[in-house]
Coordinates of C-alpha atoms and ligand atoms in Angstrom, one line a residue:
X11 CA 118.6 103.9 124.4
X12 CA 116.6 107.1 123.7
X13 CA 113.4 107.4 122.9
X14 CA 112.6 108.0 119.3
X15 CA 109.8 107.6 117.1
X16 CA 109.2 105.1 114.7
X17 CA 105.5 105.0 113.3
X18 CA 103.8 102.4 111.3
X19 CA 103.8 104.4 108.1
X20 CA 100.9 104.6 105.4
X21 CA 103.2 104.6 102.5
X22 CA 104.5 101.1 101.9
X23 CA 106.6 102.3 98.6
X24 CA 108.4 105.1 97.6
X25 CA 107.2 107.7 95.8
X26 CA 109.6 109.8 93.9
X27 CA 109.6 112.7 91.0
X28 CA 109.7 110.4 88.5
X29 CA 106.4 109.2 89.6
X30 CA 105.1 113.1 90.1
X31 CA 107.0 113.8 86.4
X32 CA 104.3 110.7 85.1
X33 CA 101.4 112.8 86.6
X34 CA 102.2 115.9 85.4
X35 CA 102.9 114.6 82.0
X36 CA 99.2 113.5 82.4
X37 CA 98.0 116.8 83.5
X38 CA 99.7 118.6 81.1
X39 CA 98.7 117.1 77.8
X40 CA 94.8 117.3 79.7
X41 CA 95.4 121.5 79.4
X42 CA 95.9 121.8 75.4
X43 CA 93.1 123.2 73.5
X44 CA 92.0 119.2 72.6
X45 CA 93.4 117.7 75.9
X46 CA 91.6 114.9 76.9
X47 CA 91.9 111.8 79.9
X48 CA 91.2 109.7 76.8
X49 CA 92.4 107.4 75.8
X50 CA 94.5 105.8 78.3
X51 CA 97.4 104.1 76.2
X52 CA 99.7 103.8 79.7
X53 CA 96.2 101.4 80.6
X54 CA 98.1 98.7 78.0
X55 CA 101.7 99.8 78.9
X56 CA 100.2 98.9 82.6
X57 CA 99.3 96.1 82.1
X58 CA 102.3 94.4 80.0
X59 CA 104.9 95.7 82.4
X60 CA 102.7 93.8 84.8
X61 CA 102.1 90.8 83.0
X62 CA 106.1 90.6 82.6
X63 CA 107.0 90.9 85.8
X64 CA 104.5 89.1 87.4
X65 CA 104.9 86.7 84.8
X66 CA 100.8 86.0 83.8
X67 CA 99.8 85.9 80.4
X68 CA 97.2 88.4 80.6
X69 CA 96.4 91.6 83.1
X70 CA 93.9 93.5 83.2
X71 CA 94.3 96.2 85.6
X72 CA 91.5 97.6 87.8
X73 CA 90.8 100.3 90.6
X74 CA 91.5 97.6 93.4
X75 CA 91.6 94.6 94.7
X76 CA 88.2 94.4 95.9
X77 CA 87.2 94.8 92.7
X78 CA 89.5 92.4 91.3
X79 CA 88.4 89.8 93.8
X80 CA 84.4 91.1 92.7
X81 CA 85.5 90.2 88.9
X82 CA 86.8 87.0 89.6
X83 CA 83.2 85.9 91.6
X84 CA 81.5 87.2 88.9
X85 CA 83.4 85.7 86.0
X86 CA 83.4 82.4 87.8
X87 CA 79.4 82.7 87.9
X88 CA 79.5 82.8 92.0
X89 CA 75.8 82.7 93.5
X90 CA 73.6 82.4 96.7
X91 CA 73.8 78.5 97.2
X92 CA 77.2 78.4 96.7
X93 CA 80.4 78.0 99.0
X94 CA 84.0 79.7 98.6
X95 CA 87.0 78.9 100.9
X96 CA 89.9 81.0 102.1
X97 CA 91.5 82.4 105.0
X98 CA 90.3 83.7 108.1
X99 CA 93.2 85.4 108.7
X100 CA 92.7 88.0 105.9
X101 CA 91.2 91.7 105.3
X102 CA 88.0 91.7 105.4
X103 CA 87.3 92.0 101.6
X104 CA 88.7 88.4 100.7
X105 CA 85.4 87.3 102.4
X106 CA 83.3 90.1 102.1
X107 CA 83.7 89.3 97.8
X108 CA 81.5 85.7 98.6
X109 CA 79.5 87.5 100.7
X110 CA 78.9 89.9 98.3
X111 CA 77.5 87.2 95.9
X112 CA 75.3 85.7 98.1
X113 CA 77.5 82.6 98.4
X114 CA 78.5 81.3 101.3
X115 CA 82.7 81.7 103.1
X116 CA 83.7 78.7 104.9
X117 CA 87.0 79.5 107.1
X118 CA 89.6 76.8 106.7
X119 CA 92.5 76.6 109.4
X120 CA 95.5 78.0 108.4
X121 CA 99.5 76.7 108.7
X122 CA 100.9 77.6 112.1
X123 CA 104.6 78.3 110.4
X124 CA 103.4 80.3 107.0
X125 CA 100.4 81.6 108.3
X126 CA 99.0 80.9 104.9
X127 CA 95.7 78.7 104.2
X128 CA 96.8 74.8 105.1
X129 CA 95.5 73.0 102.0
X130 CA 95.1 69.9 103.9
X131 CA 92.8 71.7 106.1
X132 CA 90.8 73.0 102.8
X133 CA 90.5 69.2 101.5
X134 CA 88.6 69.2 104.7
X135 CA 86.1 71.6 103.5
X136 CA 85.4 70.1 100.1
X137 CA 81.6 69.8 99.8
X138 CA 80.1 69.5 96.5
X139 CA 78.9 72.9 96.7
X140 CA 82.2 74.0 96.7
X141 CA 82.7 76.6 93.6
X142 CA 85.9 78.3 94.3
X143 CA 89.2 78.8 96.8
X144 CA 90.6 81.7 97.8
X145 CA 94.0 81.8 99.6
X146 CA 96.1 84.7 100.4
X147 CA 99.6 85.0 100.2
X148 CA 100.1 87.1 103.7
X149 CA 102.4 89.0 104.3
X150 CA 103.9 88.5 100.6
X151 CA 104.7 84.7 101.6
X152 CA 103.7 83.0 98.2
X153 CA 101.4 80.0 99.4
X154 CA 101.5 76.5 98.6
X155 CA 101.2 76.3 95.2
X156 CA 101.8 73.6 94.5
X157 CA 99.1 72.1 96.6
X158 CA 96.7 74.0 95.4
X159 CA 97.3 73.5 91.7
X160 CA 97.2 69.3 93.1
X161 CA 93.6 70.2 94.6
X162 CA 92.4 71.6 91.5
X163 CA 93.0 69.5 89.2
X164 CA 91.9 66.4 91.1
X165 CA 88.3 68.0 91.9
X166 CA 88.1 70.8 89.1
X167 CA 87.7 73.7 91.8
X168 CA 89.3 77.0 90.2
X169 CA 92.0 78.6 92.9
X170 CA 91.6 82.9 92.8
X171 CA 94.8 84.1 94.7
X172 CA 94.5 87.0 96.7
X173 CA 97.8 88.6 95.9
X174 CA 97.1 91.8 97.9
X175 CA 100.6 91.4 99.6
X176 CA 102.3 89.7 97.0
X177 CA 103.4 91.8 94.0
X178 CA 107.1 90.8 93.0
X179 CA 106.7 87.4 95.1
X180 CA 108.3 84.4 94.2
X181 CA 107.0 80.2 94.3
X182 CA 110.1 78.4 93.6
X183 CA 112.1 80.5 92.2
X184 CA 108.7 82.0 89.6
X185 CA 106.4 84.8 90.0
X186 CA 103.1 83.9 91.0
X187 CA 100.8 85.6 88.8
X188 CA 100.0 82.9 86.1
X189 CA 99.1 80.3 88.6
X190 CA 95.7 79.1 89.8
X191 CA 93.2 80.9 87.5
X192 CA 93.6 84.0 88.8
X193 CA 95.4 85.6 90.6
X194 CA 94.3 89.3 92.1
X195 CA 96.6 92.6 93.1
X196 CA 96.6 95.5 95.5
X197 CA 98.1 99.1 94.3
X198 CA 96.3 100.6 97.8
X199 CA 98.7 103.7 99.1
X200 CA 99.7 101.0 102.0
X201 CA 101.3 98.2 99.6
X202 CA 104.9 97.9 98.1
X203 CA 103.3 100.3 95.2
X204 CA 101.0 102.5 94.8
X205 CA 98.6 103.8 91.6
X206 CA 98.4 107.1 93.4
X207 CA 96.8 105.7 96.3
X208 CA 94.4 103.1 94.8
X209 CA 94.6 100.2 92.3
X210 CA 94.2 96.7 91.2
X211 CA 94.7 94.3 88.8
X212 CA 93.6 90.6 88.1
X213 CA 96.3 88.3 86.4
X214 CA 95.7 85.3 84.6
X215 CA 97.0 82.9 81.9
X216 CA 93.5 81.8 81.3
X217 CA 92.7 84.0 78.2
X218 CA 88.9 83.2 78.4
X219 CA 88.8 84.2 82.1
X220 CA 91.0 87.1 81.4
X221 CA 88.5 88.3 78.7
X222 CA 85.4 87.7 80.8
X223 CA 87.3 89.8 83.5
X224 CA 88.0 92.8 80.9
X225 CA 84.1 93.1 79.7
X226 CA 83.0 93.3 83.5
X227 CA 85.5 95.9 84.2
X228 CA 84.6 98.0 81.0
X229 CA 80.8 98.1 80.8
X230 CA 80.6 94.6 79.3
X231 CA 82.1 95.9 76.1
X232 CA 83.1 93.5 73.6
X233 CA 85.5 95.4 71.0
X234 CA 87.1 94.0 67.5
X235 CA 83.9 93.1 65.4
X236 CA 82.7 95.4 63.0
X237 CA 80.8 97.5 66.2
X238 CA 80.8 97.5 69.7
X239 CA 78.9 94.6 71.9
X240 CA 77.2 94.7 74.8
X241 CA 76.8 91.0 75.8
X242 CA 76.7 91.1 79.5
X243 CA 76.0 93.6 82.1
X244 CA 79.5 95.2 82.9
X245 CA 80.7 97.6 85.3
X246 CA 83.2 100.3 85.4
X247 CA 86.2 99.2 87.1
X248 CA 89.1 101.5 85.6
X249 CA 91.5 102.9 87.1
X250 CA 92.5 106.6 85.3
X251 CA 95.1 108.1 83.1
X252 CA 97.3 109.6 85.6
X253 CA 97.0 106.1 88.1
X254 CA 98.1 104.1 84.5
X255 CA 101.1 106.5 84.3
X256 CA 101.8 106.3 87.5
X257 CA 101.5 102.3 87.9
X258 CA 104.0 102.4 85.5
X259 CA 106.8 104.4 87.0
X260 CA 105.7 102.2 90.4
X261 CA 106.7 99.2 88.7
X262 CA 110.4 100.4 87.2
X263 CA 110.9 101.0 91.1
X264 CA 109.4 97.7 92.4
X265 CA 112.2 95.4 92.8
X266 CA 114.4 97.9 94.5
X267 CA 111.8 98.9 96.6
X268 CA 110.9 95.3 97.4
X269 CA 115.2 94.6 97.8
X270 CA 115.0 97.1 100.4
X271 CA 112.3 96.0 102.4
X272 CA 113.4 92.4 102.4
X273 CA 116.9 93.5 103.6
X274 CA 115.4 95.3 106.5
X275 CA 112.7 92.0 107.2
X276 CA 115.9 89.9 107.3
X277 CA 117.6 92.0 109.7
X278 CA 115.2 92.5 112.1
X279 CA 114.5 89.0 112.0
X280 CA 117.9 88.9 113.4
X281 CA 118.1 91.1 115.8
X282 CA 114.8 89.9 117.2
X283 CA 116.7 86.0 117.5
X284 CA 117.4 86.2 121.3
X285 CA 113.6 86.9 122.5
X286 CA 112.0 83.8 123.2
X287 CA 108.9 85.7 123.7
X288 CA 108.3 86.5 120.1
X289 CA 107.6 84.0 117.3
X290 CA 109.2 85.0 114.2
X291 CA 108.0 85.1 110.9
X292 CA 108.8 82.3 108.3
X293 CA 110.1 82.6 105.1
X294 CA 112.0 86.0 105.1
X295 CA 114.4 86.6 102.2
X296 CA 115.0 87.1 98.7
X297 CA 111.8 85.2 97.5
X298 CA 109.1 87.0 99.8
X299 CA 107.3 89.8 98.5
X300 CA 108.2 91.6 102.0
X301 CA 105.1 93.4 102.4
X302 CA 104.3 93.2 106.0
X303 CA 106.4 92.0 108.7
X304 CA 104.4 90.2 111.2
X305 CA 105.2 88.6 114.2
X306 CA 103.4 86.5 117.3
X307 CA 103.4 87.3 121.2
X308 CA 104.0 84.1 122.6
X309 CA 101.0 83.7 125.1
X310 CA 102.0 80.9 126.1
X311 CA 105.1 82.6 127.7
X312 CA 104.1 85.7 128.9
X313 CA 101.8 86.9 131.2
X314 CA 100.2 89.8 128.6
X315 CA 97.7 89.6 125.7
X316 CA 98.7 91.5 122.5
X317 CA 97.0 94.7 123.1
X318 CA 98.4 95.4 126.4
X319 CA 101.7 94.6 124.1
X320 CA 101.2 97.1 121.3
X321 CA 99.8 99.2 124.1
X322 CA 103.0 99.6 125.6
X323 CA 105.2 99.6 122.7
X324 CA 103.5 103.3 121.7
X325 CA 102.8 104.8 125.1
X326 CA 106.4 104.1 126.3
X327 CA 108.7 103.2 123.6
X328 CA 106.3 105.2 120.7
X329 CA 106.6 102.4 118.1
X330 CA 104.0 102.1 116.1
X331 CA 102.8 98.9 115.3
X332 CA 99.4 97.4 113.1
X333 CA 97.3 94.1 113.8
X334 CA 96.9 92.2 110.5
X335 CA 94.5 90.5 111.0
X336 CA 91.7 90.0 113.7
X337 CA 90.1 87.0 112.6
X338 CA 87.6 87.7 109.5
X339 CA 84.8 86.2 111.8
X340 CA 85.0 88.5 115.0
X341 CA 84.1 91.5 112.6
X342 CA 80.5 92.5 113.6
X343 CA 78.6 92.0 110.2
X344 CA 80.0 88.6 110.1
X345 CA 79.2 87.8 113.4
X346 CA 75.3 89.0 112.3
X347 CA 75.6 86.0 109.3
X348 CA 76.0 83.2 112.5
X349 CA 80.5 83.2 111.3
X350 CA 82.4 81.5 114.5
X351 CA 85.6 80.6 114.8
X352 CA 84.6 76.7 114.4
X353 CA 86.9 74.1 112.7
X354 CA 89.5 76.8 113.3
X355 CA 91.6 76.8 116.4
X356 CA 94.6 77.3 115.2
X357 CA 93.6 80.7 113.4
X358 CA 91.6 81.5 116.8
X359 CA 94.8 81.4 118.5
X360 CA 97.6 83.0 115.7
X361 CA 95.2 85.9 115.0
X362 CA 95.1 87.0 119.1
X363 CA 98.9 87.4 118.9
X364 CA 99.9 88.6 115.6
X365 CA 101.7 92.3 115.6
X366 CA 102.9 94.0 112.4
X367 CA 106.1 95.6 113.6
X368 CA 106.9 98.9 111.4
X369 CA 109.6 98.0 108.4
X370 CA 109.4 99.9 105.3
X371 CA 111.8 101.4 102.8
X372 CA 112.6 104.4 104.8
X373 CA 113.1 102.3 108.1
X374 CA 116.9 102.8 109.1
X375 CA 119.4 100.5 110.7
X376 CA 119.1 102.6 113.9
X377 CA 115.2 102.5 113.6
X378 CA 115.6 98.4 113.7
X379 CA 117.8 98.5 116.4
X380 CA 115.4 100.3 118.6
X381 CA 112.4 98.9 117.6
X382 CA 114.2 95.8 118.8
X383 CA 115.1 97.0 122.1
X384 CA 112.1 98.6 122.7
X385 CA 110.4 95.5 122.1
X386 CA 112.6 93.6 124.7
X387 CA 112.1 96.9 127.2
X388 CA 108.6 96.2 127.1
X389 CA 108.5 92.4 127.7
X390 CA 110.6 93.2 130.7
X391 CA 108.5 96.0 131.7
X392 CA 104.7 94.2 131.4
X393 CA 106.1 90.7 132.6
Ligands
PLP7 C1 94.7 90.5 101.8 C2 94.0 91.7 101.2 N1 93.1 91.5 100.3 C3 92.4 92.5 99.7 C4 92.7 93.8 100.0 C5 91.9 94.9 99.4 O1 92.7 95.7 98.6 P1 92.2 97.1 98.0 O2 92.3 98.1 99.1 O3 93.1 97.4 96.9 O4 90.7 96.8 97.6 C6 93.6 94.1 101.0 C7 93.9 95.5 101.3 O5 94.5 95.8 102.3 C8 94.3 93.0 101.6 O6 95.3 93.3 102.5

């Protein structure tokens, strides 16, 4: 085959004149003589269109997930003394939002197959200082629900989802954004939509919690009595006028965007079924939110690591490729707070192999097919 390039894009949507047309609607209106960013009404619009297809009861958007996963700690009262479990096989922010409160992250193991938090594994980790759980769905593979909501209600520990990869995902057969107590979004320019390059939202069906979450986004403002509130010390967590528009000509596009991505996950799956060398991904198809598709080196059966791997794969072949995630402890400020990778073997292991091969919207047939035979070429080549 020739060599072509196939980079590991920053968009992970598509991005289209509609979505300009919603920005320059925006802009527009801001030129009259009393033009103003204020007020937002697409901020509501948002946030239904969200709550529907997400099915939660409540959304309230925000400029990103950090700050959604910030909210959540906050509205669950989160404080030095404390301990929060999730993932070590996350971004960096799912734990840095504990950290951030002074609590303490304790890193349960995680499912070889799903790569999502094993809730066995977080049983394990119960103490009674234990205030919340935060799994991820990676990769847009809705966790085990299910589980969790068992774990919950038999020790009253509220579940905050780190939906970051997971807009439009599916847990038998229902979207995932009224379960636990909250569940929290990504808009960032890399994810399956974008609010013009940042955004968030927290989902809920929690009404209470979804309230709390509001006032810290908005200065703590309470509105509907006869004047404003202040009650609490809030924050200000919006996202703006033309990110609202835009988050909602993002969404009219998410399930075809999402179609398209899963068709090209599912296919490369396939053409990736004769190399023994590579673990492939579970759960691809029409329920996975088909953000990132992530697949393992088998160390065990080749003579490389992972980075000589990737390595080769853009030197020779020039695919581009992304590593989510090193392990949340290797990072160097958690290594300075005494993190290892103890009680967690399996993640030790998964996170030294994974390798995000590049699929998006735009990716064609022919870029799959290379991207597979480069990857075979390069086995051959470093073995
Ligand atoms: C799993 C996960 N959680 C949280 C975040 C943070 O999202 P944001 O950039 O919107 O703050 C990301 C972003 O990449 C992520 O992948």
């Amino acid at each position: 085959m020739q060599i072509r390039e196939v980079p590991f894009a920053a968009m992970g949507g598509i991005y289209e004149a509609d979505d300009r047309a919603a920005v320059d609607r925006v802009v527009a209106a801001a030129l009259d003589a009393n033009g103003n960013f204020f007020p937002m009404p697409e901020e509501n619009e948002f946030q239904t269109l969200l709550a529907r297809h997400e099915r939660a009861r409540r959304v309230v958007a925000v400029n990103s997930c950090g700050t959604a996963l910030d909210c959540c700690m906050m509205a669950l009262g989160i404080k030095p003394g404390d301990e929060v479990i999730t993932t070590p096989l996350t971004f960096v922010c799912t734990a840095g939002t504990v950290i951030a409160r002074g609590a303490r992250v304790i890193f349960a193991d995680i499912d070889p197959v799903t790569l999502n938090l094993d809730p066995l594994k977080v049983r394990a980790c119960i103490t009674p200082r234990t205030r919340a759980i935060i799994p991820v769905h990676f990769t847009g593979l809705a966790c085990d629900i299910e589980a969790f909501d068992r774990i919950a209600s038999e020790t009253g520990i509220p579940v905050i989802y780190d939906a970051a990869h997971a807009v439009g995902a599916l847990y038998k057969g229902q979207g995932i954004g009224g379960r636990g107590q909250a569940s929290c979004y990504s808009f960032q320019s890399n994810k399956n939509m974008t609010c013009l390059g940042e955004g968030g939202a927290v989902t809920s069906n929690d009404e209470a919690f979804a309230e709390r979450v509001r006032q810290l986004k908005t200065f703590g403002y309470i509105y509907g009595g006869p004047t404003l509130r202040v009650a609490s010390i809030g924050f200000n967590y919006r996202m703006t006028k033309p990110q609202y528009a835009v988050g909602i000509t993002q969404l009219n596009k998410i399930d075809r965007v999402i179609r398209l991505r899963q068709e090209r996950m599912v296919k490369l799956n396939e053409l990736l079924a004769d190399v023994p060398e590579i673990i492939r991904p579970a759960g691809h198809g029409p329920e996975h939110g088909s953000h990132l598709y992530v697949v393992r080196l088998d160390t065990d059966k080749v003579r490389f690591g992972a980075s000589a791997f990737i390595g080769h794969l853009k030197s020779k072949y020039k695919v581009g490729t992304a590593k989510h995630y090193p392990p949340v402890w290797s990072w160097e400020a958690f290594q300075q707070l005494g993190y290892t990778a103890k009680g967690c073997p399996l993640a030790e292991k998964i996170c030294a192999q994974v390798v995000s091969l590049p699929v998006f919207p735009r990716t064609t047939d022919e870029d799959l097919h290379y991207v597979a035979w480069a990857i075979k070429q390069t086995i051959r080549d470093l073995n």
